[in-house]
Amino acid sequence: MAGVANPEIWPAYDYPVPLQPDDEARIAELLARMTLEEKIGQLVQADLCCVTPEDVRAYNLGSILVGGNSGPNGNDLSPAPDWLKAADDFYEASVDTTDGGVGVPIVWGTDAVHGHSNIIGATIFPHNIGLGAARDPALIEKIGEVTAKEIRVTGQEWTFAPTVAVPQDFRWGRAYEGYSSDPELVASYVGAMVRGLQGPPSNDNLLAGPYVIASTKHFLADGGTDNGVDQGDSSISEEELRDIHGLPYGPAIAEGVSTVMVSFSSWQGKKMTGNKSLVTGVLKDRMDFGGFVVSDWNAHGQVAGCTNESCPQALTAGIDMYMAPDTWKPIYEDLLARARAGTLPMTRIDDAVTQILRVKGRLGLFEAGKPSDRPYSGEYELLGAPEHREVARDAVRKSLVLLKNSGVLPLAPGGRLLVAGQGADDIARQSGGWTLTWQGTGVDNSHFPGATSIFGGLSQAVEAAGGSAELSPDGSFTTRPDAAVVVFGETPYAEFQGDRAALVLDPELTTPFETIEKLKAQGIPVVAVMITGRPLYVNPALNDADAFVVAWLPGSEGGGIADVLVGDRQGNPRYDFTGRLPAAWPLATLMSDGTLYDYGYGLSYADPISQWAELPEVDASTLAGDSRLWFSAGSPAARWSLLVAGETTGDQTRITTVPAEALGGRARVTAENYLVQEGARRFAIDGGMASVQLRNFEPVDINRETNADILLLVTMKVWDAPDSARIGAIGQDSRGFADFAMPETPDFVRYGISLKCLRSKGADVTSLTQPFVLQTEGAADFAIGEVRLGTDAEVTLPCD
């Protein structure tokens, strides 16, 4: 049967964490005393955005998490002391027994996926794909140790790491969270990271030492979805599921990983969060996993027959804790009502609570006291400590992969160096997604105290030897340099935003190719340094640069790049290139077009210089977009229509060319410049009701984006504000609108409205035929430059 696993063909393991008699006695005593309400509370995890300490006290919630765009006091950039205070506040609410309850301590989970990356000042390590290039399990364990210690400074106890995905299609926007496309390499790292975070499997009372609990994720095949679609379906055989994506779970269990997070994705059409054959049959029974299982962010709502507010199927499938960030209250109430009615078996409820309490006991939560009283709490000097940054710098050095060197490397330290490219002095960009904010956007160098950009590292290295470094993003200069480094590549993204249609850069990110070509034409040796979360087609840069280095997403310690690129005074390397490709590199825009460099490729300084064979180049400018860009450069997405409509369904005009008229001459549409010449459309409306719409005849399903903090973004300039305006989305039988304050603006402004808001207003986000509608009343004059989904609004509109 499709989507049903056969546990007997999977490897069997033995979970090595010993049961502690005192913990088992406590669990039995607590289960005997706990009310049904308290038990249900333990099964629910709420996000910091949407829960208060009083909620935790009233509902006896078992856990909270901090999502990528959450933070204490509603500020995801809150300073470290605010995080520790919030941890105290939630802990004290959870152990309050004045109502006669048992007061089980809460556990706080966080996405510390490449260091304690939500915290300003913390050490940011290379993302996993770069670590995969390093081929160094001992380094991975050190990174786990440092990450755990820094997490403890701010009072959290649980990290949603390591990601053990085995990406098979790098168009997937989360591919950089996987160490490699090779399951053996991933498996060789998993145990080391779990051991670094938790200590050995025999470790008990973790909070007495510098440890946190870990979570391997996402079970199963999140990196194996068809065409690399995030939260999509994997149609592979069970043998492939087992041998590729299941392999890393063996060493995780062997090291006693405390939690496993189940994936959004599905296998053979069945969502993992509701797949009992895999969650219970394979993971719990066959693999003997003895920790607790947590779902992903509202992933239960995608299970067949479920909604975000109701999904008993997840519990019966084997989920122990619901990650219900903004839907925790209806999930709690639904589970409680079903338990009272007897439709949820108490044996399953008690089993889930037991597993959660067992992990809390191993953690030492019952004895540890409030977070600020625990070891390492409040030792803020540990955040980004020099010895921690040195581990990260070593990781950067070991992650670099050299694809080409015609002899320009190593760079002479005493010469004149030009450093070009928009990414050269941008720590946020070199750190990527899941850094301070969910998508890694909206932050700048000022948010990374103590960190070093790529330019900063290069300038320190050459100036220490008497040379000079000039930063010039466009590659211009007044004094001719001896050599140039051009930094280019991807800008930050995380899930949803990261999916691609092809393995190419957005056109605006390829302008450094022209810089490389320009410098080469002047006879200046050029080193290309690529910031990227995945292998991409970049043949023009490979052809023109004298040397090409893949830096992946190196994090906060850009000096590690200079350590390898810049030689000593005698012209010898200070560090060699040891990184090897963690996945194959494409010859063209899709891996199906062929491989340019195989998995494991990488040059060193010892390799002889060979004649460069010119690579084929293709026009990739039309391939970069993804399904979340709905209007840009003056045109709607492929197969979409731009409409101007009036009050009746028949009163609408499809805009294909400009200038154009609509609404019987009451509306005029012209071109306006935005980013590119005529990249926007301007709408001058004489009066009355009018709407600008984007229509797709194949209904758009944005339900998964609605589960997260995704916004509908519209970039506009307003010359004459209407009397009133609304922004919304329309389905075949539904519509949702929110009022839009639309002031006059001298420049283009990017507005955002929460998809959750439109859903709450009645839009059926699973089937939108007009996903964007801007409705105005009265005379108006405005231009629209872009419509897309994202998180980087300049102005976020309230949900009236």
Coordinates of C-alpha atoms in Angstrom, one line a residue, residues 78 212 592 707 720 786:
S78 CA 16.1 41.4 21.8
V212 CA 21.2 20.9 26.0
S592 CA 19.8 16.6 -15.4
N707 CA 1.1 28.3 8.4
D720 CA -2.6 60.6 -5.2
E786 CA 6.3 44.0 -7.4

